[in-house]
Every structure is written in structure tokens, then in C-alpha cells.
mmCIF file of C-alpha atoms in Angstrom:
data_model
loop_
_atom_site.group_PDB
_atom_site.id
_atom_site.type_symbol
_atom_site.label_atom_id
_atom_site.label_comp_id
_atom_site.label_asym_id
_atom_site.label_seq_id
_atom_site.Cartn_x
_atom_site.Cartn_y
_atom_site.Cartn_z
ATOM 1 C CA LEU A 1 83.530 39.122 164.480
ATOM 2 C CA GLY A 2 84.778 39.298 168.060
ATOM 3 C CA ASP A 3 83.544 40.546 171.404
ATOM 4 C CA ARG A 4 84.160 44.229 170.631
ATOM 5 C CA HIS A 5 82.782 44.361 167.097
ATOM 6 C CA PRO A 6 79.887 46.848 166.842
ATOM 7 C CA SER A 7 77.536 44.121 165.564
ATOM 8 C CA THR A 8 78.348 41.932 168.562
ATOM 9 C CA LEU A 9 77.822 44.856 170.921
ATOM 10 C CA THR A 10 74.486 45.624 169.270
ATOM 11 C CA SER A 11 73.454 41.987 169.745
ATOM 12 C CA ILE A 12 74.373 42.192 173.437
ATOM 13 C CA ASN A 13 72.299 45.368 173.731
ATOM 14 C CA ASN A 14 69.376 43.687 171.957
ATOM 15 C CA MET A 15 69.552 40.728 174.357
ATOM 16 C CA ALA A 16 69.411 43.176 177.258
ATOM 17 C CA LEU A 17 66.418 44.888 175.679
ATOM 18 C CA ILE A 18 64.408 41.688 175.351
ATOM 19 C CA LEU A 19 65.241 40.671 178.922
ATOM 20 C CA LYS A 20 64.096 44.098 180.120
ATOM 21 C CA GLN A 21 60.862 43.734 178.153
ATOM 22 C CA MET A 22 60.332 40.340 179.803
ATOM 23 C CA GLY A 23 60.610 42.015 183.202
ATOM 24 C CA LYS A 24 64.084 40.598 183.888
ATOM 25 C CA LYS A 25 65.801 43.914 184.561
ATOM 26 C CA GLU A 26 68.388 42.444 186.957
ATOM 27 C CA GLU A 27 69.519 40.058 184.198
ATOM 28 C CA ALA A 28 69.482 42.811 181.585
ATOM 29 C CA LEU A 29 71.571 45.314 183.533
ATOM 30 C CA PRO A 30 74.950 43.526 183.216
ATOM 31 C CA LEU A 31 74.391 43.127 179.481
ATOM 32 C CA TYR A 32 73.661 46.844 179.108
ATOM 33 C CA LYS A 33 76.861 47.544 181.081
ATOM 34 C CA GLU A 34 78.883 45.186 178.865
ATOM 35 C CA SER A 35 77.491 46.725 175.707
ATOM 36 C CA LEU A 36 78.162 50.265 176.893
ATOM 37 C CA ALA A 37 81.722 49.480 177.970
ATOM 38 C CA GLY A 38 82.376 47.862 174.600
ATOM 39 C CA PHE A 39 80.978 50.771 172.616
ATOM 40 C CA ARG A 40 83.015 53.255 174.652
ATOM 41 C CA GLU A 41 86.186 51.225 174.110
ATOM 42 C CA THR A 42 85.618 50.464 170.438
ATOM 43 C CA LEU A 43 83.862 53.533 169.051
ATOM 44 C CA GLY A 44 84.569 56.261 171.610
ATOM 45 C CA ASP A 45 82.320 58.334 173.834
ATOM 46 C CA ARG A 46 80.784 60.488 171.099
ATOM 47 C CA HIS A 47 79.793 57.885 168.527
ATOM 48 C CA PRO A 48 75.998 57.727 168.034
ATOM 49 C CA SER A 49 75.925 54.008 168.943
ATOM 50 C CA THR A 50 77.735 54.741 172.195
ATOM 51 C CA LEU A 51 75.393 57.618 172.962
ATOM 52 C CA THR A 52 72.367 55.393 172.339
ATOM 53 C CA SER A 53 73.876 52.779 174.641
ATOM 54 C CA ILE A 54 74.387 55.434 177.332
ATOM 55 C CA ASN A 55 70.738 56.405 176.963
ATOM 56 C CA ASN A 56 69.666 52.748 177.195
ATOM 57 C CA MET A 57 71.648 52.358 180.413
ATOM 58 C CA ALA A 58 70.005 55.462 181.849
ATOM 59 C CA LEU A 59 66.563 54.169 180.912
ATOM 60 C CA ILE A 60 66.932 50.815 182.640
ATOM 61 C CA LEU A 61 68.397 52.456 185.737
ATOM 62 C CA LYS A 62 65.420 54.824 185.845
ATOM 63 C CA GLN A 63 63.003 51.921 185.448
ATOM 64 C CA MET A 64 64.763 50.123 188.306
ATOM 65 C CA GLY A 65 64.180 53.147 190.542
ATOM 66 C CA LYS A 66 67.814 54.281 190.386
ATOM 67 C CA LYS A 67 67.050 57.792 189.190
ATOM 68 C CA GLU A 68 70.125 59.357 190.802
ATOM 69 C CA GLU A 69 72.336 57.000 188.773
ATOM 70 C CA ALA A 70 70.308 57.530 185.605
ATOM 71 C CA LEU A 71 70.361 61.334 185.547
ATOM 72 C CA PRO A 72 74.084 61.847 184.789
ATOM 73 C CA LEU A 73 73.850 59.294 181.988
ATOM 74 C CA TYR A 74 70.866 61.067 180.452
ATOM 75 C CA LYS A 75 72.811 64.331 180.651
ATOM 76 C CA GLU A 76 75.887 62.745 179.060
ATOM 77 C CA SER A 77 73.826 61.243 176.253
ATOM 78 C CA LEU A 78 72.012 64.492 175.504
ATOM 79 C CA ALA A 79 75.206 66.559 175.543
ATOM 80 C CA GLY A 80 76.920 64.027 173.300
ATOM 81 C CA PHE A 81 74.109 63.952 170.759
ATOM 82 C CA ARG A 82 73.983 67.751 170.675
ATOM 83 C CA GLU A 83 77.747 67.969 170.240
ATOM 84 C CA THR A 84 77.944 65.191 167.655
ATOM 85 C CA LEU A 85 74.753 65.678 165.658
ATOM 86 C CA GLY A 86 73.783 69.256 166.432
ATOM 87 C CA ASP A 87 70.591 70.709 167.837
ATOM 88 C CA ARG A 88 68.709 70.511 164.542
ATOM 89 C CA HIS A 89 69.341 66.859 163.689
ATOM 90 C CA PRO A 90 66.030 65.158 162.785
#
């Protein structure tokens, strides 16, 4: 499928998730970054998969104690979901 196919990017994100759950946040971070960069490039900044990836990046940064780096990503994700899906999306 290729490195930038959404299914590949989702698999990269899932690998990052399991590493994070295993307590290997330093190993997970580059995978989250790769996934996010791929989603941005392939699907654009406002696609729901990209927005979820932005949120995932913010979450791991927060869990690593990098709250100042996480906050703008949380804001970007929230604004994107509101813009793309609307305030009343379930």
C-alpha cells in the first residue's frame, strides 16, 4: 500500500500506541510524529484521521510532561474537529 497510505499510517499510530501502553514513550514518540506527518501530507490538516493523530501527539507529549508542547496541539485538534464536524457531532 505504501508508506503514506492511510492504513499504513494507522498501523504506525497503533504501534506507537502499544509502545506507549508498555511504558516506552520515548520509542513511541517518533512513530506518532511519523504518523502525524503522513496524515497531514496525505489527507490534509482537517481530515478526522489527521485530527485524531494530532490529539494522540498531544496526549503523549502531556504524559511525557511536555505540557507546553501539548497545549497548541490540543487546541488545533479541537478547532479542527469543531470546524470539520461541527459542535453537535456525536
